[in-house]
Amino acid sequence: GEPVLVASTDGVGTKTLLAAQHDRWECVGADIVHHGVDDVLVQGARPLAFLDTVAAGRLDPAVVERIVSSMADACAGVGCVLLGGETAEMPGVIEPGAVDVAGTMLGVVDRDDLLPNAAVAPGHLIVGLGSDGLHTNGWSLVRRLVADRDLTLPRPGGEVPLIDELLVPHRSYLGPLDKAIGAGLVDALAHITGGGIPGNLARALPDGVGADVHLDRWELPGLQRWLVAEAGIDLDEAATIWNLGLGMLALVHPDRLDELRAAIDEPTWIVGELTDRPGVRLVGTAG
Amino acid sequence: GEPVLVASTDGVGTKTLLAAQHDRWECVGADIVHHGVDDVLVQGARPLAFLDTVAAGRLDPAVVERIVSSMADACAGVGCVLLGGETAEMPGVIEPGAVDVAGTMLGVVDRDDLLPNAAVAPGHLIVGLGSDGLHTNGWSLVRRLVADRDLTLPRPGGEVPLIDELLVPHRSYLGPLDKAIGAGLVDALAHITGGGIPGNLARALPDGVGADVHLDRWELPGLQRWLVAEAGIDLDEAATIWNLGLGMLALVHPDRLDELRAAIDEPTWIVGELTDRPGVRLVGTAG
């Protein structure tokens, strides 16, 4: 076919401040690489090469080494090349002690396989895949809520430190979706990043098509349930800040739903459907 | 032939702090785009597409608009697509009032035309092209030297504000070198960025090959002469921080020197030659 190059640039954002505070740099390499993988996947593309940027007021070589090593590991895990990058000392631009981690992922896809495709239409079902925590969005609010408190969450087996759940890296959906995309079962994808389900699902829809997402069709993860309560905001607002437990949505024709779910080797939820009323609506209350 | 994709990521660095102080955002768009153009040119590649990152503690939409417009203009000027980008608010990571501007340039080159090529060898001549000021390196030291002083430089016709010369954008060398590269006259290029002439020229040389650069072969620009004196450092040290007036070096076989210079429609200087003694040496004193 005709290969098309796609590219996506993004950053880890203020999650790095929590990584710094807890000396957990290994997560941010996977964060930024997987964020890029998922962004090119939404266009139907497989990751090809990654370029990173690591900037600080003063660079700590040991920290840079840990971040870049974790990027290299994540790149190897998704079969892309860590092509190069930039490390920059920017006193006066980056706050003392902070590190800014960003990157550009290049991907490739045959023109015929670009997503979203022309089949997306009212009646399509919305299939959700679970997130591993908050991924790389909504961290400024999290930091305000958590501040310097030493919080724990109740879990089977006892209390666990909140920070352990917060700093789980962004997932790559290449593994779970590779087969389904290759088989042409997916007509569009929405990667749930900044703007949440409403913002990212809207970008996958053609003119004149809307979506109803039913909040009672999946379970809001405990961490995000706690954050929503702690923030004192309603779920509609939280849905524009955090992923609410779904990191990727796949749009599928109802006739191919069973085939799609069989091709994805992990739990999925049918969380809604496309309609002929433009706009993304969150319906009902969280389960 | 066989097209090869190349890519380069870099940032404007702390030059943005001076742009902020003087409300001159238009320069930084050209800075980062032309930096990328020159980085892919060094690999023999022509620019294809650019992705930007603009980050601040709190984004000012008017400032973002000015920066991105200037990037779009610069992209149009070099015939590449502004493919997309990321604007991020990162309170706690980026200092209040500062803006971090970075980008990734993608380029393409036929595999047979990749630079540096196998012809680079002792006896090759080093041809320098002039810089437009400091480009995008050495700004933290400049800021310490300039601080908040309202400095002027003597110029024909009267004193001019130092800031006017400081904030001239990074040049693109695509225009001046396009013909020469297309005609196969250039065997390697060194883009004089962080690390200066010694650092960047070294990267263009094969094992066992060194370079002598004669400091009296071109004139140190007044601005950089002033900065070197003000910093109280010797020229060897300054040469690793600033470009000393040469933004790009082309390596050419002596038999093709005249043809190369004729193909470049601007002044050039023959500033040195490659030797069989590894390492880059700065010889003599500045003219």
XYZ file of C-alpha atoms in Angstrom:
574
model
C 0.000 0.000 0.000
C 0.937 3.641 0.404
C 2.658 4.254 3.746
C 1.654 7.421 5.594
C 3.839 8.914 8.302
C 2.052 10.174 11.403
C 3.548 11.959 14.381
C 2.461 13.132 17.789
C 4.145 15.369 20.364
C 3.196 15.403 24.027
C 4.573 15.788 27.529
C 4.234 14.031 30.861
C 3.120 17.313 32.427
C 3.149 17.956 36.138
C 3.121 14.239 36.999
C 6.919 14.667 36.956
C 6.656 16.761 40.131
C 5.261 13.769 42.039
C 7.912 11.542 40.443
C 10.562 14.000 41.676
C 9.072 14.224 45.164
C 9.088 10.428 45.503
C 12.250 9.774 43.457
C 10.371 7.516 41.018
C 11.750 8.498 37.635
C 11.285 5.073 36.055
C 7.555 5.650 35.488
C 7.891 8.804 33.374
C 9.848 7.132 30.567
C 7.058 4.601 30.036
C 4.510 7.406 30.484
C 5.709 9.507 27.589
C 6.529 6.615 25.227
C 3.177 4.885 25.784
C 1.311 8.188 25.488
C 2.896 8.576 22.043
C 2.165 4.968 21.072
C -1.506 5.455 21.912
C -1.678 8.780 20.050
C -0.388 7.283 16.804
C -2.506 4.136 17.319
C -5.603 6.377 17.200
C -4.611 7.151 13.610
C -4.298 3.424 12.913
C -0.496 3.664 12.966
C 2.164 1.463 14.557
C 5.065 3.176 16.382
C 8.245 3.635 14.363
C 10.614 5.958 16.232
C 10.636 8.194 19.290
C 12.528 11.410 20.126
C 12.629 12.687 23.682
C 13.196 15.998 25.456
C 14.347 16.138 29.067
C 14.770 19.634 30.497
C 15.604 20.932 33.949
C 16.959 24.044 35.583
C 20.011 21.983 36.382
C 20.298 18.480 34.965
C 21.131 15.645 37.337
C 22.917 13.091 35.105
C 21.736 10.190 37.294
C 18.103 11.286 36.947
C 18.459 11.818 33.179
C 19.978 8.364 32.903
C 17.049 6.783 34.761
C 14.477 8.628 32.644
C 16.150 7.851 29.313
C 16.734 4.201 30.294
C 13.051 3.837 31.072
C 12.186 5.424 27.716
C 14.553 2.982 25.982
C 12.924 0.045 27.763
C 9.453 1.267 26.824
C 10.524 1.799 23.184
C 11.938 -1.730 23.061
C 8.672 -3.031 24.526
C 6.609 -1.571 21.685
C 9.184 -2.238 18.945
C 10.148 1.327 18.102
C 13.538 3.017 17.879
C 14.656 5.647 20.412
C 15.973 7.860 17.623
C 17.491 10.648 19.658
C 16.596 13.534 21.805
C 17.552 16.663 23.588
C 18.584 17.273 27.172
C 18.510 20.945 28.087
C 19.494 22.982 31.121
C 17.125 25.940 31.364
C 17.614 27.825 34.616
C 14.908 30.461 34.932
C 12.558 28.537 32.626
C 12.227 25.260 34.533
C 11.602 25.513 38.280
C 14.416 24.302 40.576
C 14.062 20.560 41.177
C 11.477 20.088 38.427
C 12.086 18.084 35.250
C 10.079 18.508 32.059
C 9.757 15.276 30.063
C 8.244 15.337 26.578
C 8.576 13.441 23.336
C 7.550 12.954 19.751
C 6.382 9.586 18.473
C 6.522 8.801 14.773
C 4.316 6.078 13.390
C 3.423 4.582 10.046
C 0.166 3.313 8.568
C -1.056 2.339 5.117
C -3.272 5.098 3.724
C -6.179 2.628 3.413
C -5.911 1.790 7.113
C -5.971 5.348 8.498
C -8.351 5.830 11.440
C -10.999 7.071 11.967
C -12.388 5.582 8.744
C -15.501 6.429 6.754
C -17.584 3.638 8.326
C -18.076 5.478 11.649
C -21.840 6.126 11.899
C -24.803 6.247 14.292
C -25.463 2.792 15.732
C -21.764 2.023 16.221
C -20.937 0.741 19.690
C -18.342 2.248 22.022
C -16.081 -0.357 23.621
C -13.926 0.758 26.550
C -10.522 -0.583 27.618
C -9.338 -0.005 31.174
C -6.739 2.564 32.162
C -3.838 1.952 34.550
C -4.635 4.883 36.800
C -4.606 8.482 35.645
C -2.055 8.126 32.830
C -0.655 11.583 31.994
C -3.542 14.002 32.539
C -5.182 15.866 35.388
C -2.051 16.043 37.538
C -2.203 19.674 38.602
C -5.511 19.012 40.354
C -4.195 15.743 41.822
C -1.221 17.588 43.270
C -3.473 20.185 44.881
C -5.606 17.406 46.414
C -2.728 15.243 47.591
C -0.323 18.062 48.558
C 2.235 16.645 50.975
C -0.192 14.305 52.707
C 0.961 10.739 53.287
C -2.233 9.091 52.052
C -3.183 5.448 51.767
C -6.013 3.625 50.012
C -7.863 0.603 51.430
C -7.180 -2.474 49.297
C -7.691 -6.212 49.757
C -4.817 -7.177 52.036
C -4.486 -3.788 53.701
C -3.798 -0.113 53.116
C -1.483 0.785 50.209
C 0.289 4.133 49.703
C -1.725 6.359 47.370
C 1.486 7.300 45.571
C 1.963 3.681 44.424
C -1.314 3.850 42.505
C -0.731 7.391 41.294
C 2.639 6.706 39.704
C 1.646 3.642 37.668
C 2.735 4.475 34.094
C 0.481 5.285 31.147
C -0.547 2.039 29.386
C 0.261 1.153 25.803
C -2.820 -0.163 23.979
C -0.762 -1.467 21.063
C -0.626 -4.979 22.536
C -4.348 -5.403 23.264
C -5.520 -3.682 20.050
C -2.911 -4.840 17.528
C -4.875 -7.884 16.357
C -8.241 -6.074 16.251
C -6.835 -3.159 14.229
C -4.983 -5.509 11.897
C -8.235 -7.413 11.253
C -10.050 -4.175 10.384
C -12.490 -4.533 13.282
C -11.946 -1.013 14.653
C -13.382 1.995 12.775
C -12.098 4.671 15.171
C -10.281 5.029 18.475
C -10.336 7.704 21.171
C -7.287 7.965 23.431
C -8.594 9.427 26.696
C -6.094 12.173 27.531
C -6.579 15.888 28.279
C -10.260 16.742 27.842
C -11.304 13.282 29.003
C -13.950 11.074 27.395
C -16.056 13.982 26.037
C -13.128 15.851 24.480
C -11.346 12.901 22.951
C -14.375 10.928 21.787
C -15.699 14.048 20.015
C -12.550 14.196 17.885
C -13.208 10.676 16.543
C -16.735 11.482 15.313
C -17.736 12.743 11.866
C -19.977 15.801 11.485
C -23.551 15.172 12.551
C -22.711 12.156 14.705
C -22.890 12.184 18.509
C -22.343 9.707 21.307
C -24.111 8.593 24.481
C -21.772 7.201 27.132
C -23.523 5.413 29.996
C -21.700 5.955 33.260
C -23.225 2.852 34.863
C -21.708 0.467 32.323
C -18.295 0.229 34.006
C -16.902 0.663 37.475
C -15.182 3.889 38.402
C -11.789 2.843 39.876
C -11.374 3.442 43.605
C -8.548 5.920 43.132
C -10.571 8.106 40.777
C -13.714 7.753 42.916
C -11.650 9.050 45.867
C -10.227 11.930 43.789
C -13.669 12.996 42.540
C -15.013 13.050 46.114
C -11.937 14.815 47.456
C -12.152 17.471 44.719
C -15.862 17.993 45.461
C -16.690 18.209 41.742
C -19.448 16.447 39.852
C -18.745 13.578 37.515
C -19.392 15.641 34.361
C -16.563 17.959 35.339
C -14.288 15.121 36.516
C -14.855 13.436 33.135
C -13.092 16.339 31.399
C -10.075 16.092 33.743
C -9.491 12.380 34.401
C -10.056 9.250 32.307
C -12.541 7.722 34.830
C -10.966 4.308 34.359
C -11.139 4.037 30.554
C -7.913 4.879 28.731
C -9.019 3.959 25.206
C -12.377 3.708 23.444
C -12.877 1.687 20.251
C -15.801 2.318 17.881
C -17.164 -0.800 16.211
C -20.080 -1.795 13.985
C -22.559 -3.834 16.096
C -22.245 -6.803 13.716
C -18.533 -7.013 14.518
C -18.742 -6.450 18.267
C -18.253 -10.085 19.308
C -15.349 -10.505 16.907
C -13.740 -7.318 18.257
C -14.093 -8.321 21.889
C -12.720 -11.794 21.113
C -9.674 -10.179 19.487
C -8.906 -8.112 22.604
C -7.284 -10.298 25.228
C -8.508 -8.376 28.282
C -11.792 -7.175 29.833
C -13.778 -4.617 27.807
C -17.012 -2.761 28.482
C -19.692 -1.688 26.006
C -20.075 1.792 27.403
C -22.269 3.484 24.822
C -23.304 4.005 21.236
C -23.131 6.609 18.498
C -26.273 8.590 17.702
C -27.441 11.136 15.134
C -27.511 13.887 17.802
C -24.149 15.749 17.658
C -22.237 16.057 20.934
C -20.951 13.615 23.531
C -23.372 13.037 26.416
C -22.567 11.339 29.713
C -25.741 9.500 30.755
C -26.734 8.163 34.204
C -24.521 7.910 37.261
C -21.290 6.065 37.859
C -21.419 2.395 38.772
C 16.185 6.167 -4.635
C 15.426 4.927 -1.135
C 13.985 7.710 1.044
C 15.263 7.863 4.619
C 13.361 9.709 7.327
C 15.433 11.789 9.716
C 14.259 13.707 12.755
C 15.653 16.150 15.260
C 14.278 17.505 18.537
C 15.501 20.707 20.142
C 14.414 23.704 22.156
C 14.917 27.461 22.078
C 16.282 27.296 25.631
C 16.559 30.332 27.870
C 16.505 32.774 24.939
C 12.727 32.728 25.582
C 13.321 34.589 28.855
C 14.715 37.567 26.944
C 11.868 37.290 24.433
C 9.419 37.402 27.363
C 11.182 40.320 29.032
C 11.035 42.362 25.803
C 7.700 40.978 24.536
C 9.287 39.736 21.287
C 7.709 36.359 20.736
C 7.897 36.483 16.942
C 11.600 35.532 16.939
C 11.239 32.243 18.820
C 9.022 30.595 16.193
C 11.637 31.140 13.506
C 14.331 30.143 16.024
C 13.004 26.669 16.673
C 11.890 25.923 13.091
C 15.201 27.040 11.563
C 17.153 25.183 14.245
C 15.339 22.026 13.147
C 15.837 22.776 9.442
C 19.580 23.105 10.000
C 19.741 19.934 12.103
C 18.150 17.788 9.403
C 20.182 19.563 6.681
C 23.340 18.287 8.408
C 22.104 14.789 7.531
C 21.596 15.871 3.944
C 17.817 16.021 4.433
C 15.197 18.563 3.386
C 12.530 19.558 5.948
C 9.225 17.702 5.679
C 7.110 18.429 8.765
C 7.420 20.124 12.134
C 5.742 19.501 15.507
C 5.960 22.078 18.264
C 5.672 22.176 22.051
C 4.805 25.380 23.871
C 4.643 25.078 27.669
C 4.121 27.597 30.441
C 3.033 27.710 34.054
C -0.050 29.489 32.813
C -0.570 29.840 29.057
C -1.357 33.279 27.669
C -3.412 32.542 24.513
C -2.186 35.749 22.829
C 1.451 34.777 23.381
C 0.836 31.202 22.192
C -0.847 32.598 19.096
C 2.146 34.831 18.299
C 4.629 31.991 18.813
C 2.671 29.458 16.750
C 2.015 32.017 13.973
C 5.720 32.712 13.729
C 6.388 28.955 13.556
C 3.806 28.623 10.788
C 5.437 31.484 8.853
C 8.873 29.915 9.272
C 7.559 26.500 8.181
C 5.990 28.054 5.088
C 9.294 29.790 4.354
C 11.198 26.504 4.234
C 8.412 24.489 2.592
C 7.516 22.177 5.457
C 4.197 21.364 7.111
C 3.393 22.462 10.669
C 1.968 19.047 11.479
C 0.734 19.641 14.991
C 1.910 20.210 18.462
C 1.240 20.411 22.125
C 0.500 23.369 24.354
C 0.803 22.517 28.027
C 0.140 24.333 31.281
C 2.632 23.104 33.844
C 2.484 25.169 37.026
C 5.310 24.123 39.321
C 7.402 22.831 36.399
C 7.729 25.998 34.304
C 8.643 29.209 36.179
C 5.949 31.912 36.331
C 6.178 34.133 33.240
C 8.541 31.774 31.391
C 7.601 29.883 28.225
C 9.374 26.768 27.020
C 9.408 26.436 23.228
C 10.657 23.251 21.596
C 10.005 21.245 18.482
C 10.727 18.232 16.347
C 11.638 18.568 12.693
C 11.185 15.632 10.334
C 13.175 15.530 7.134
C 13.723 13.193 4.235
C 16.809 12.279 2.214
C 17.716 9.608 -0.307
C 19.920 7.007 1.364
C 22.691 7.691 -1.181
C 22.677 11.388 -0.239
C 22.988 10.977 3.550
C 25.584 13.264 5.130
C 28.318 13.020 6.284
C 29.388 10.767 3.404
C 32.365 8.441 3.039
C 34.450 11.006 1.136
C 35.273 13.087 4.241
C 39.061 12.809 4.674
C 42.202 14.739 5.670
C 42.838 17.563 3.197
C 39.170 18.542 2.981
C 38.570 22.247 3.472
C 36.220 23.770 6.035
C 33.981 26.489 4.595
C 32.122 28.714 7.054
C 28.770 30.455 6.573
C 27.888 33.428 8.757
C 25.460 33.265 11.681
C 22.735 35.815 12.417
C 23.816 36.438 15.975
C 23.840 33.772 18.657
C 21.082 31.567 17.264
C 19.752 29.316 20.040
C 22.755 28.565 22.247
C 24.678 30.165 25.080
C 21.745 32.154 26.439
C 22.109 31.446 30.133
C 25.521 33.129 30.100
C 24.206 36.002 27.943
C 21.412 36.604 30.435
C 23.885 36.723 33.323
C 26.016 39.253 31.398
C 23.157 41.419 30.205
C 20.951 41.133 33.329
C 18.510 44.047 33.331
C 20.972 46.540 31.866
C 19.722 48.725 29.023
C 22.744 48.201 26.788
C 23.523 49.577 23.331
C 26.144 48.704 20.724
C 27.989 51.236 18.552
C 27.000 50.793 14.906
C 27.401 52.900 11.760
C 24.678 55.511 12.140
C 24.587 55.439 15.935
C 24.011 53.273 18.966
C 21.534 50.382 18.620
C 19.861 48.514 21.476
C 21.781 45.308 22.255
C 18.489 43.440 22.512
C 17.782 44.101 18.807
C 20.901 42.152 17.851
C 20.375 39.501 20.506
C 16.865 38.569 19.423
C 17.576 38.098 15.707
C 16.244 34.595 14.908
C 18.286 31.505 14.154
C 19.055 31.343 10.398
C 17.936 28.611 8.048
C 20.819 27.436 5.850
C 18.493 25.537 3.517
C 18.339 28.442 1.051
C 22.083 29.098 0.754
C 23.067 25.403 0.753
C 20.233 23.819 -1.226
C 21.991 24.053 -4.607
C 25.392 22.972 -3.280
C 23.959 19.933 -1.491
C 21.836 19.014 -4.510
C 24.947 19.142 -6.718
C 26.809 16.785 -4.352
C 29.451 19.396 -3.533
C 29.156 19.033 0.241
C 30.552 15.935 1.979
C 29.564 16.920 5.522
C 28.031 19.792 7.461
C 28.404 20.961 11.047
C 25.547 23.016 12.509
C 27.155 25.180 15.190
C 24.829 24.812 18.185
C 25.513 23.740 21.805
C 29.187 22.775 22.104
C 30.170 25.332 19.461
C 32.615 24.770 16.604
C 34.709 22.128 18.433
C 31.730 20.054 19.602
C 29.726 20.132 16.403
C 32.578 19.818 13.919
C 33.873 16.766 15.809
C 30.573 14.990 15.188
C 30.991 15.344 11.417
C 34.434 13.692 11.332
C 35.200 9.990 10.842
C 37.534 8.135 13.225
C 41.163 9.187 12.902
C 40.375 12.523 11.241
C 40.840 15.875 12.970
C 40.425 19.527 12.066
C 42.391 22.758 12.386
C 40.221 25.883 12.513
C 42.126 29.148 12.099
C 40.582 31.891 14.178
C 42.102 34.664 12.039
C 40.307 33.557 8.883
C 37.045 35.349 9.653
C 35.952 38.318 11.692
C 34.409 37.770 15.103
C 31.113 39.721 15.062
C 31.011 42.793 17.304
C 28.241 41.389 19.478
C 30.167 38.191 20.230
C 33.444 40.094 20.666
C 31.670 42.229 23.278
C 30.192 39.152 25.002
C 33.573 37.366 25.171
C 35.189 40.472 26.728
C 32.287 41.014 29.121
C 32.388 37.359 30.235
C 36.148 37.582 30.772
C 36.702 34.139 29.241
C 39.247 33.104 26.630
C 38.255 32.364 23.079
C 38.736 28.596 23.450
C 36.078 28.578 26.145
C 33.806 31.019 24.291
C 34.040 28.753 21.232
C 32.262 25.977 23.155
C 29.422 28.334 24.204
C 28.743 30.640 21.215
C 29.045 30.162 17.453
C 31.647 32.980 17.065
C 29.918 34.202 13.914
C 29.781 30.926 11.961
C 26.462 29.096 12.097
C 27.243 26.323 9.633
C 30.451 24.686 8.378
C 30.617 22.748 5.099
C 33.357 20.195 4.411
C 34.486 20.050 0.785
C 37.177 18.369 -1.309
C 39.737 21.061 -2.329
C 39.106 20.310 -6.030
C 35.472 21.322 -5.600
C 36.005 24.386 -3.427
C 35.460 26.981 -6.143
C 32.368 25.197 -7.402
C 30.980 25.037 -3.851
C 31.574 28.701 -3.132
C 30.024 29.663 -6.467
C 26.916 27.643 -5.565
C 26.478 29.509 -2.261
C 24.971 32.918 -2.908
C 26.521 34.692 0.086
C 29.945 35.341 1.622
C 31.860 32.295 2.847
C 35.199 31.879 4.592
C 37.724 29.035 4.244
C 38.336 28.658 7.947
C 40.397 25.490 8.124
C 41.163 22.011 6.922
C 40.875 18.400 8.007
C 44.018 16.620 9.200
C 45.075 13.119 10.215
C 45.438 14.234 13.870
C 42.144 13.439 15.678
C 40.512 16.296 17.564
C 39.353 19.785 16.654
C 41.981 22.490 17.271
C 41.381 26.235 17.302
C 44.543 27.843 15.928
C 45.759 31.456 16.218
C 43.798 34.404 17.526
C 40.560 35.973 16.373
C 40.644 38.445 13.474
